[in-house]
Tab-separated table of C-alpha atoms in Angstrom:
chain	number	residue	atom	x	y	z
A	1	MET	CA	215.968	-43.595	192.509
A	2	THR	CA	215.494	-39.842	192.134
A	3	SER	CA	217.470	-37.231	190.295
A	4	ALA	CA	218.069	-33.569	190.920
A	5	PRO	CA	215.519	-31.154	189.487
A	6	GLY	CA	216.306	-30.220	185.912
A	7	SER	CA	218.775	-33.077	185.463
A	8	VAL	CA	218.587	-35.256	182.386
A	9	PRO	CA	218.176	-39.005	182.920
A	10	THR	CA	220.998	-41.041	181.531
A	11	ALA	CA	220.625	-44.045	179.300
A	12	LYS	CA	221.574	-46.301	182.242
A	13	THR	CA	218.477	-45.269	184.206
A	14	ASP	CA	216.229	-46.427	181.371
A	15	PRO	CA	216.083	-50.230	181.341
A	16	ASP	CA	214.160	-50.174	178.095
A	17	ALA	CA	216.733	-48.055	176.234
A	18	PRO	CA	217.395	-49.912	172.980
A	19	GLY	CA	220.762	-51.566	172.586
A	20	TRP	CA	222.161	-53.066	169.435
A	21	ARG	CA	219.442	-55.720	169.208
A	22	GLY	CA	216.791	-53.136	169.937
A	23	MET	CA	218.165	-50.904	167.233
A	24	LEU	CA	218.023	-53.715	164.692
A	25	LYS	CA	214.389	-54.420	165.583
A	26	SER	CA	213.291	-50.803	165.703
A	27	ALA	CA	211.352	-49.008	162.992
A	28	SER	CA	214.281	-46.667	162.481
A	29	PHE	CA	216.401	-49.540	161.193
A	30	ARG	CA	214.952	-48.895	157.735
A	31	ASP	CA	216.796	-45.562	157.737
A	32	TYR	CA	220.035	-47.394	158.529
A	33	GLY	CA	219.191	-49.925	155.825
A	34	LEU	CA	218.745	-47.136	153.271
A	35	MET	CA	222.069	-45.573	154.192
A	36	ILE	CA	223.795	-48.960	154.008
A	37	ALA	CA	222.126	-49.647	150.640
A	38	LEU	CA	223.342	-46.295	149.266
A	39	VAL	CA	226.904	-46.965	150.455
A	40	VAL	CA	226.882	-50.501	149.001
A	41	ILE	CA	225.538	-49.241	145.655
A	42	MET	CA	228.193	-46.518	145.515
A	43	LEU	CA	230.988	-48.965	146.356
A	44	PHE	CA	229.676	-51.391	143.731
A	45	PHE	CA	229.725	-48.769	140.973
A	46	GLU	CA	233.063	-47.413	142.200
A	47	TYR	CA	234.478	-50.890	141.600
A	48	THR	CA	232.699	-51.595	138.305
A	49	THR	CA	233.606	-48.178	136.864
A	50	ASN	CA	237.277	-48.516	137.851
A	51	GLY	CA	237.188	-45.604	140.271
A	52	VAL	CA	235.325	-43.128	138.050
A	53	LEU	CA	232.298	-42.766	140.330
A	54	PHE	CA	234.168	-41.064	143.185
A	55	GLN	CA	236.101	-38.696	140.945
A	56	PRO	CA	235.412	-35.039	141.904
A	57	LEU	CA	234.046	-34.174	138.457
A	58	ASN	CA	231.660	-37.127	138.510
A	59	LEU	CA	230.519	-36.375	142.070
A	60	THR	CA	229.733	-32.841	140.902
A	61	ASN	CA	227.717	-34.276	138.011
A	62	ILE	CA	225.761	-36.512	140.389
A	63	ILE	CA	224.842	-33.493	142.532
A	64	LEU	CA	223.828	-31.383	139.526
A	65	GLN	CA	221.907	-34.211	137.869
A	66	ASN	CA	219.914	-35.018	141.002
A	67	SER	CA	219.369	-31.561	142.478
A	68	TYR	CA	215.980	-31.070	140.828
A	69	VAL	CA	214.937	-34.619	141.768
A	70	VAL	CA	215.693	-33.946	145.454
A	71	VAL	CA	213.879	-30.585	145.338
A	72	MET	CA	210.734	-32.145	143.867
A	73	ALA	CA	210.941	-35.231	146.091
A	74	LEU	CA	210.471	-32.992	149.152
A	75	GLY	CA	207.152	-31.756	147.792
A	76	MET	CA	206.118	-35.176	146.511
A	77	LEU	CA	206.726	-36.621	149.976
A	78	LEU	CA	204.049	-34.360	151.470
A	79	ILE	CA	201.603	-35.269	148.711
A	80	ILE	CA	202.201	-39.024	149.106
A	81	VAL	CA	202.020	-38.778	152.904
A	82	ALA	CA	198.674	-36.998	152.483
A	83	GLY	CA	197.461	-39.954	150.409
A	84	HIS	CA	197.723	-38.488	146.903
A	85	ILE	CA	200.050	-38.501	143.879
A	86	ASP	CA	201.191	-35.913	141.332
A	87	LEU	CA	202.007	-37.092	137.810
A	88	SER	CA	202.269	-33.601	136.314
A	89	ILE	CA	205.524	-32.374	137.863
A	90	GLY	CA	207.697	-33.334	134.886
A	91	SER	CA	205.487	-31.307	132.560
A	92	ILE	CA	205.459	-28.386	135.017
A	93	VAL	CA	209.272	-28.474	135.044
A	94	GLY	CA	209.305	-28.212	131.246
A	95	PHE	CA	206.651	-25.483	131.159
A	96	VAL	CA	208.257	-23.290	133.823
A	97	GLY	CA	211.665	-23.711	132.197
A	98	ALA	CA	210.157	-22.660	128.880
A	99	LEU	CA	208.463	-19.663	130.501
A	100	ALA	CA	211.754	-18.599	132.119
A	101	ALA	CA	213.524	-18.831	128.765
A	102	VAL	CA	210.910	-16.774	126.946
A	103	LEU	CA	210.882	-14.092	129.649
A	104	MET	CA	214.676	-13.738	129.911
A	105	VAL	CA	215.807	-14.508	126.358
A	106	ASN	CA	212.980	-13.262	124.162
A	107	TYR	CA	211.635	-10.431	126.333
A	108	HIS	CA	214.936	-9.584	128.118
A	109	LEU	CA	213.310	-9.500	131.560
A	110	ASP	CA	215.772	-9.392	134.460
A	111	TRP	CA	216.436	-12.738	136.103
A	112	VAL	CA	215.044	-11.748	139.537
A	113	SER	CA	211.626	-10.735	138.152
A	114	ALA	CA	211.536	-13.747	135.845
A	115	THR	CA	212.371	-16.101	138.722
A	116	LEU	CA	209.623	-14.662	140.933
A	117	ILE	CA	207.085	-14.879	138.106
A	118	CYS	CA	208.023	-18.524	137.437
A	119	LEU	CA	207.666	-19.453	141.114
A	120	VAL	CA	204.262	-17.754	141.275
A	121	VAL	CA	203.153	-19.554	138.103
A	122	GLY	CA	204.259	-22.863	139.605
A	123	ALA	CA	202.267	-22.107	142.753
A	124	ILE	CA	199.178	-21.233	140.699
A	125	ILE	CA	199.442	-24.458	138.698
A	126	GLY	CA	199.798	-26.551	141.848
A	127	ALA	CA	196.976	-24.673	143.567
A	128	ALA	CA	194.646	-25.142	140.575
A	129	GLN	CA	195.239	-28.896	140.571
A	130	GLY	CA	194.929	-29.027	144.344
A	131	TYR	CA	191.597	-27.201	144.146
A	132	PHE	CA	190.115	-29.881	141.894
A	133	VAL	CA	191.441	-32.647	144.147
A	134	ALA	CA	190.480	-31.059	147.468
A	135	TYR	CA	187.175	-29.333	146.773
A	136	PHE	CA	185.757	-31.299	143.839
A	137	GLY	CA	186.861	-34.691	145.129
A	138	ILE	CA	188.438	-35.720	141.813
A	139	PRO	CA	191.170	-38.354	142.324
A	140	SER	CA	194.635	-36.792	142.180
A	141	PHE	CA	195.735	-39.425	139.672
A	142	ILE	CA	193.183	-38.162	137.136
A	143	VAL	CA	193.739	-34.450	137.802
A	144	THR	CA	197.516	-34.614	137.550
A	145	LEU	CA	197.402	-36.972	134.565
A	146	ALA	CA	195.362	-34.305	132.800
A	147	GLY	CA	197.850	-31.694	134.004
A	148	MET	CA	200.724	-33.734	132.603
A	149	LEU	CA	199.151	-33.610	129.149
A	150	VAL	CA	198.044	-29.970	129.376
A	151	PHE	CA	201.384	-28.525	130.449
A	152	ARG	CA	203.369	-30.703	128.057
A	153	GLY	CA	201.260	-29.216	125.277
A	154	LEU	CA	201.671	-25.685	126.647
A	155	THR	CA	205.440	-26.185	126.760
A	156	LEU	CA	205.423	-26.976	123.039
A	157	ALA	CA	203.204	-23.949	122.404
A	158	VAL	CA	205.376	-21.527	124.418
A	159	LEU	CA	208.594	-22.695	122.766
A	160	GLN	CA	206.894	-23.105	119.363
A	161	GLY	CA	208.580	-26.476	119.030
A	162	ALA	CA	212.132	-25.104	119.234
A	163	SER	CA	214.743	-24.741	121.976
A	164	VAL	CA	215.246	-21.264	123.467
A	165	GLY	CA	218.516	-20.058	125.012
A	166	PRO	CA	221.096	-19.233	126.204
A	167	PHE	CA	220.241	-17.792	129.602
A	168	PRO	CA	222.019	-14.820	131.204
A	169	ASP	CA	225.252	-15.821	132.942
A	170	ILE	CA	224.003	-14.776	136.384
A	171	PHE	CA	220.927	-17.012	136.065
A	172	GLN	CA	223.107	-19.998	135.168
A	173	LEU	CA	224.874	-19.654	138.526
A	174	ILE	CA	221.779	-21.209	140.184
A	175	SER	CA	222.849	-24.572	138.802
A	176	LYS	CA	226.344	-24.127	137.398
A	177	GLY	CA	227.888	-21.823	139.986
A	178	PHE	CA	230.214	-22.819	142.823
A	179	ILE	CA	230.809	-21.338	146.269
A	180	ALA	CA	233.793	-19.009	146.248
A	181	ASN	CA	236.934	-20.533	147.782
A	182	VAL	CA	237.549	-17.714	150.253
A	183	ALA	CA	239.718	-19.992	152.387
A	184	GLY	CA	241.445	-21.681	149.477
A	185	PRO	CA	240.895	-25.380	148.764
A	186	TRP	CA	239.886	-25.955	152.396
A	187	THR	CA	236.735	-23.852	151.996
A	188	SER	CA	234.658	-26.885	151.060
A	189	VAL	CA	236.007	-28.889	154.011
A	190	LEU	CA	235.190	-26.070	156.448
A	191	ILE	CA	231.654	-25.794	155.065
A	192	GLY	CA	231.264	-29.572	155.333
A	193	LEU	CA	232.447	-29.445	158.949
A	194	VAL	CA	229.901	-26.737	159.781
A	195	LEU	CA	227.082	-28.699	158.152
A	196	TRP	CA	228.068	-31.855	160.058
A	197	LEU	CA	228.167	-29.962	163.367
A	198	ILE	CA	224.664	-28.617	162.652
A	199	LEU	CA	223.370	-32.148	162.006
A	200	LEU	CA	225.184	-33.470	165.080
A	201	GLY	CA	223.692	-30.737	167.270
A	202	MET	CA	220.189	-31.485	166.012
A	203	SER	CA	220.620	-35.223	166.646
A	204	TRP	CA	222.039	-34.629	170.132
A	205	ARG	CA	219.220	-32.271	171.051
A	206	ARG	CA	216.598	-34.768	169.867
A	207	ARG	CA	218.186	-37.558	171.891
A	208	THR	CA	218.430	-35.322	174.982
A	209	VAL	CA	214.748	-34.416	174.734
A	210	GLN	CA	213.809	-38.093	174.375
A	211	LEU	CA	215.768	-39.020	177.491
A	212	HIS	CA	214.381	-36.065	179.433
A	213	HIS	CA	210.831	-37.244	178.736
A	214	SER	CA	211.697	-40.904	179.429
A	215	VAL	CA	211.196	-41.841	175.802
A	216	LYS	CA	213.221	-44.661	174.279
A	217	ALA	CA	216.319	-43.163	172.719
A	218	GLU	CA	219.063	-44.490	170.516
A	219	ALA	CA	221.883	-46.182	172.434
A	220	MET	CA	224.925	-43.957	172.924
A	221	GLY	CA	227.187	-46.388	171.072
A	222	SER	CA	225.062	-46.515	167.948
A	223	PHE	CA	224.477	-42.735	168.173
A	224	LEU	CA	228.221	-42.030	168.164
A	225	ILE	CA	228.968	-44.524	165.400
A	226	ARG	CA	226.123	-43.305	163.178
A	227	ASN	CA	227.017	-39.632	163.510
A	228	GLY	CA	230.720	-40.397	163.213
A	229	VAL	CA	230.141	-42.231	159.933
A	230	ILE	CA	227.955	-39.376	158.665
A	231	GLY	CA	230.682	-36.900	159.587
A	232	LEU	CA	233.379	-38.895	157.830
A	233	VAL	CA	231.252	-39.209	154.695
A	234	ILE	CA	230.487	-35.459	154.633
A	235	LEU	CA	234.132	-34.471	155.186
A	236	ALA	CA	235.423	-37.002	152.632
A	237	PHE	CA	232.898	-35.722	150.091
A	238	ALA	CA	233.826	-32.084	150.808
A	239	TYR	CA	237.533	-32.903	150.473
A	240	GLN	CA	236.978	-34.569	147.112
A	241	MET	CA	234.944	-31.599	145.877
A	242	SER	CA	237.630	-29.162	147.035
A	243	SER	CA	240.074	-30.734	144.564
A	244	TYR	CA	237.798	-29.732	141.669
A	245	ARG	CA	235.859	-26.452	141.887
A	246	GLY	CA	234.389	-26.694	145.358
A	247	LEU	CA	230.762	-27.107	146.439
A	248	PRO	CA	228.049	-26.247	143.890
A	249	ASN	CA	225.582	-23.469	144.743
A	250	VAL	CA	222.695	-25.855	144.200
A	251	LEU	CA	224.000	-28.085	147.010
A	252	ILE	CA	223.419	-25.270	149.498
A	253	ILE	CA	219.926	-24.710	148.080
A	254	MET	CA	219.216	-28.409	148.577
A	255	PHE	CA	220.559	-28.400	152.144
A	256	VAL	CA	218.434	-25.383	153.135
A	257	LEU	CA	215.296	-26.962	151.653
A	258	VAL	CA	215.968	-30.326	153.309
A	259	MET	CA	216.411	-28.676	156.718
A	260	LEU	CA	213.276	-26.561	156.182
A	261	TYR	CA	211.068	-29.500	155.241
A	262	ARG	CA	212.538	-31.664	157.967
A	263	PHE	CA	211.532	-28.974	160.451
A	264	VAL	CA	208.056	-28.649	158.930
A	265	THR	CA	207.366	-32.382	159.011
A	266	ASN	CA	208.783	-32.967	162.501
A	267	LYS	CA	208.127	-29.818	164.486
A	268	THR	CA	205.090	-27.989	163.103
A	269	THR	CA	201.359	-28.450	163.488
A	270	ILE	CA	200.765	-28.463	159.746
A	271	GLY	CA	203.317	-31.253	159.337
A	272	ARG	CA	201.619	-33.424	161.969
A	273	ARG	CA	198.252	-32.751	160.354
A	274	ILE	CA	199.486	-33.892	156.948
A	275	TYR	CA	200.542	-37.216	158.491
A	276	ALA	CA	197.186	-37.477	160.247
A	277	LEU	CA	195.397	-36.786	156.963
A	278	GLY	CA	197.266	-39.573	155.204
A	279	GLY	CA	196.846	-41.981	158.095
A	280	ASN	CA	193.067	-41.630	158.297
A	281	ALA	CA	191.355	-38.834	156.386
A	282	LYS	CA	187.941	-39.337	158.015
A	283	ALA	CA	189.346	-39.353	161.533
A	284	ALA	CA	191.428	-36.265	160.735
A	285	LYS	CA	188.358	-34.402	159.518
A	286	LEU	CA	186.321	-35.432	162.554
A	287	SER	CA	189.101	-34.153	164.820
A	288	GLY	CA	188.738	-30.679	163.353
A	289	ILE	CA	191.490	-30.688	160.722
A	290	LYS	CA	190.522	-28.812	157.568
A	291	THR	CA	191.515	-31.623	155.233
A	292	GLU	CA	190.494	-29.824	152.033
A	293	ARG	CA	192.691	-26.824	152.798
A	294	LEU	CA	195.583	-29.095	153.757
A	295	THR	CA	195.339	-31.013	150.468
A	296	PHE	CA	195.150	-27.735	148.566
A	297	LEU	CA	198.307	-26.441	150.264
A	298	THR	CA	200.317	-29.613	149.601
A	299	PHE	CA	199.650	-29.336	145.863
A	300	ALA	CA	200.400	-25.592	145.821
A	301	ASN	CA	203.689	-26.346	147.599
A	302	MET	CA	204.473	-29.020	145.007
A	303	GLY	CA	203.886	-26.511	142.238
A	304	VAL	CA	206.388	-24.058	143.748
A	305	LEU	CA	209.065	-26.740	144.096
A	306	ALA	CA	208.408	-28.031	140.573
A	307	GLY	CA	208.812	-24.458	139.315
A	308	LEU	CA	212.109	-24.110	141.185
A	309	ALA	CA	213.280	-27.455	139.802
A	310	GLY	CA	212.331	-26.311	136.307
A	311	MET	CA	214.581	-23.266	136.591
A	312	ILE	CA	217.455	-25.306	138.049
A	313	PHE	CA	217.169	-27.789	135.188
A	314	ALA	CA	216.926	-25.086	132.510
A	315	ALA	CA	219.893	-23.196	134.005
A	316	ARG	CA	221.983	-26.366	133.952
A	317	LEU	CA	221.213	-27.030	130.281
A	318	ASN	CA	221.459	-23.294	129.496
A	319	THR	CA	218.421	-23.721	127.284
A	320	ALA	CA	214.747	-24.658	127.458
A	321	THR	CA	213.708	-27.599	125.293
A	322	PRO	CA	210.263	-28.975	124.364
A	323	LYS	CA	211.195	-32.275	126.052
A	324	GLY	CA	212.438	-30.663	129.279
A	325	GLY	CA	211.339	-32.575	132.381
A	326	LEU	CA	210.163	-35.600	130.419
A	327	GLY	CA	209.887	-38.587	132.763
A	328	PHE	CA	211.069	-36.673	135.849
A	329	GLU	CA	207.928	-37.628	137.748
A	330	LEU	CA	208.961	-41.285	137.591
A	331	ASP	CA	212.335	-40.708	139.268
A	332	VAL	CA	210.752	-38.449	141.908
A	333	ILE	CA	208.004	-40.915	142.791
A	334	ALA	CA	210.524	-43.773	142.805
A	335	ALA	CA	212.789	-41.793	145.160
A	336	CYS	CA	209.893	-41.323	147.603
A	337	PHE	CA	208.864	-44.979	147.643
A	338	ILE	CA	212.431	-46.274	147.797
A	339	GLY	CA	213.009	-43.789	150.640
A	340	GLY	CA	210.265	-45.367	152.749
A	341	ALA	CA	207.125	-43.402	151.885
A	342	SER	CA	204.033	-45.602	152.000
A	343	ALA	CA	201.735	-45.890	149.000
A	344	ALA	CA	198.827	-45.922	151.474
A	345	GLY	CA	199.811	-42.518	152.903
A	346	GLY	CA	200.689	-41.373	156.397
A	347	VAL	CA	204.284	-42.673	156.356
A	348	GLY	CA	207.506	-41.124	155.070
A	349	LYS	CA	210.546	-39.122	156.161
A	350	VAL	CA	212.545	-36.340	154.553
A	351	SER	CA	215.858	-38.107	155.192
A	352	GLY	CA	214.496	-41.243	153.541
A	353	VAL	CA	213.413	-39.571	150.291
A	354	VAL	CA	216.735	-37.704	150.030
A	355	ILE	CA	218.620	-41.000	150.321
A	356	GLY	CA	216.153	-42.565	147.885
A	357	ALA	CA	216.788	-39.772	145.376
A	358	PHE	CA	220.542	-40.332	145.552
A	359	ILE	CA	220.086	-44.095	145.208
A	360	ILE	CA	218.249	-43.435	141.940
A	361	GLY	CA	220.845	-40.840	140.922
A	362	VAL	CA	223.856	-43.037	141.627
A	363	MET	CA	222.232	-45.921	139.756
A	364	ASN	CA	221.570	-43.700	136.729
A	365	ASN	CA	225.107	-42.333	136.793
A	366	GLY	CA	226.836	-45.652	137.418
A	367	MET	CA	224.888	-47.548	134.750
A	368	SER	CA	225.578	-44.775	132.224
A	369	ILE	CA	229.325	-44.931	132.925
A	370	MET	CA	229.216	-48.713	132.536
A	371	GLY	CA	227.576	-48.292	129.138
A	372	ILE	CA	224.274	-49.940	130.063
A	373	GLY	CA	221.593	-48.878	127.602
A	374	ILE	CA	218.622	-46.746	128.645
A	375	ASP	CA	216.346	-49.733	127.975
A	376	TYR	CA	217.968	-51.920	130.617
A	377	GLN	CA	218.366	-48.950	132.966
A	378	GLN	CA	214.580	-48.567	132.984
A	379	VAL	CA	214.153	-52.298	133.650
A	380	ILE	CA	216.543	-52.209	136.619
A	381	LYS	CA	214.989	-49.069	138.139
A	382	GLY	CA	211.520	-50.565	137.731
A	383	LEU	CA	212.549	-53.710	139.583
A	384	VAL	CA	214.129	-51.660	142.381
A	385	LEU	CA	210.926	-49.617	142.735
A	386	LEU	CA	208.787	-52.764	142.791
A	387	ALA	CA	211.019	-54.274	145.477
A	388	ALA	CA	210.691	-51.124	147.613
A	389	VAL	CA	206.878	-51.144	147.393
A	390	CYS	CA	206.755	-54.877	148.118
A	391	LEU	CA	208.866	-54.262	151.238
A	392	ASP	CA	206.470	-51.514	152.309
A	393	VAL	CA	203.438	-53.778	151.866
A	394	TYR	CA	205.202	-56.609	153.707
A	395	ASN	CA	206.032	-54.382	156.679
A	396	LYS	CA	202.490	-53.025	156.766
A	397	ASN	CA	200.906	-56.493	156.725
A	398	LYS	CA	203.361	-57.723	159.362
A	399	SER	CA	202.422	-54.891	161.735
A	400	VAL	CA	198.682	-55.600	161.463
């Protein structure tokens, strides 16, 4: 059976197009599983907190509390996919936040110049660590463990053991500001609708390309249901936020970064090379990929994102503290592994780590509202992380 030139094959012409059973058996089902897990966790805490979780104020807190985790998780994903780890990001967050405070509060530098300097410093820190890992062959665990200690000490030195603040009002808008309600309370809903249409267009285009090249594509039924559910969730969230102060500025920053890194990992040569590096470093090098440069760039990128996260965190607290960023690396790494990144490298998706970050965030928020102590919170998060890694190892062994 032939089709007219330029026409797109329909799902009916592809006998191997996955139906509902195929979808359940496909590798992409883990993404559905993560989304289902996030929804179940949110519904559980909504019930146990007597409806507090979905309150607009609390949803805003969840976004603000997890913004820097999502930002750093995007960079950590590339490092883990490349087969490495970075334990220093929490200390870099504290150091960059301290540097921003000293520049703007003590030296009265304007916020634009201070922000650029902090981003450059973050890039330099990441590049320095990446240089030792890539060109000296020192394991990333050792290099970044040393970095964690060094920059925690430098944070104490810069702040001289005391908190520094407050920041200028305009700088605080990075984390505390909200998008102006130019269309009244429906502004947030309109923005949510636009964002959903962008995601829907990207999904439709990807499915069309798959069908055009006779590649197995998601069944139309599951495609419509999945995107419909995503749309309803986005619009419901936007509506809830509109009843408070609207959408936070940091949410737009997160969305732009997520779209950027999704494009880099899926559509660019450097993204494909990072996955090749993590899958088999020797084969990647033999194929002509400059693995040392690629490793160097992933760490430099992580430094920039850690610097940005440090400023977001400091702006939210309106002060820089000696303990800023303490333990952040644990939540970021947990978000990546829960989101499907493989400890062996070569596997991981942007959408997965974002969902993983919000799973961690909702758990932190829900357990705090329930009055669960920090001791048991750590126990529960540790068990969840262990379960995620065990699932990854199980899937890897099953596919061998």
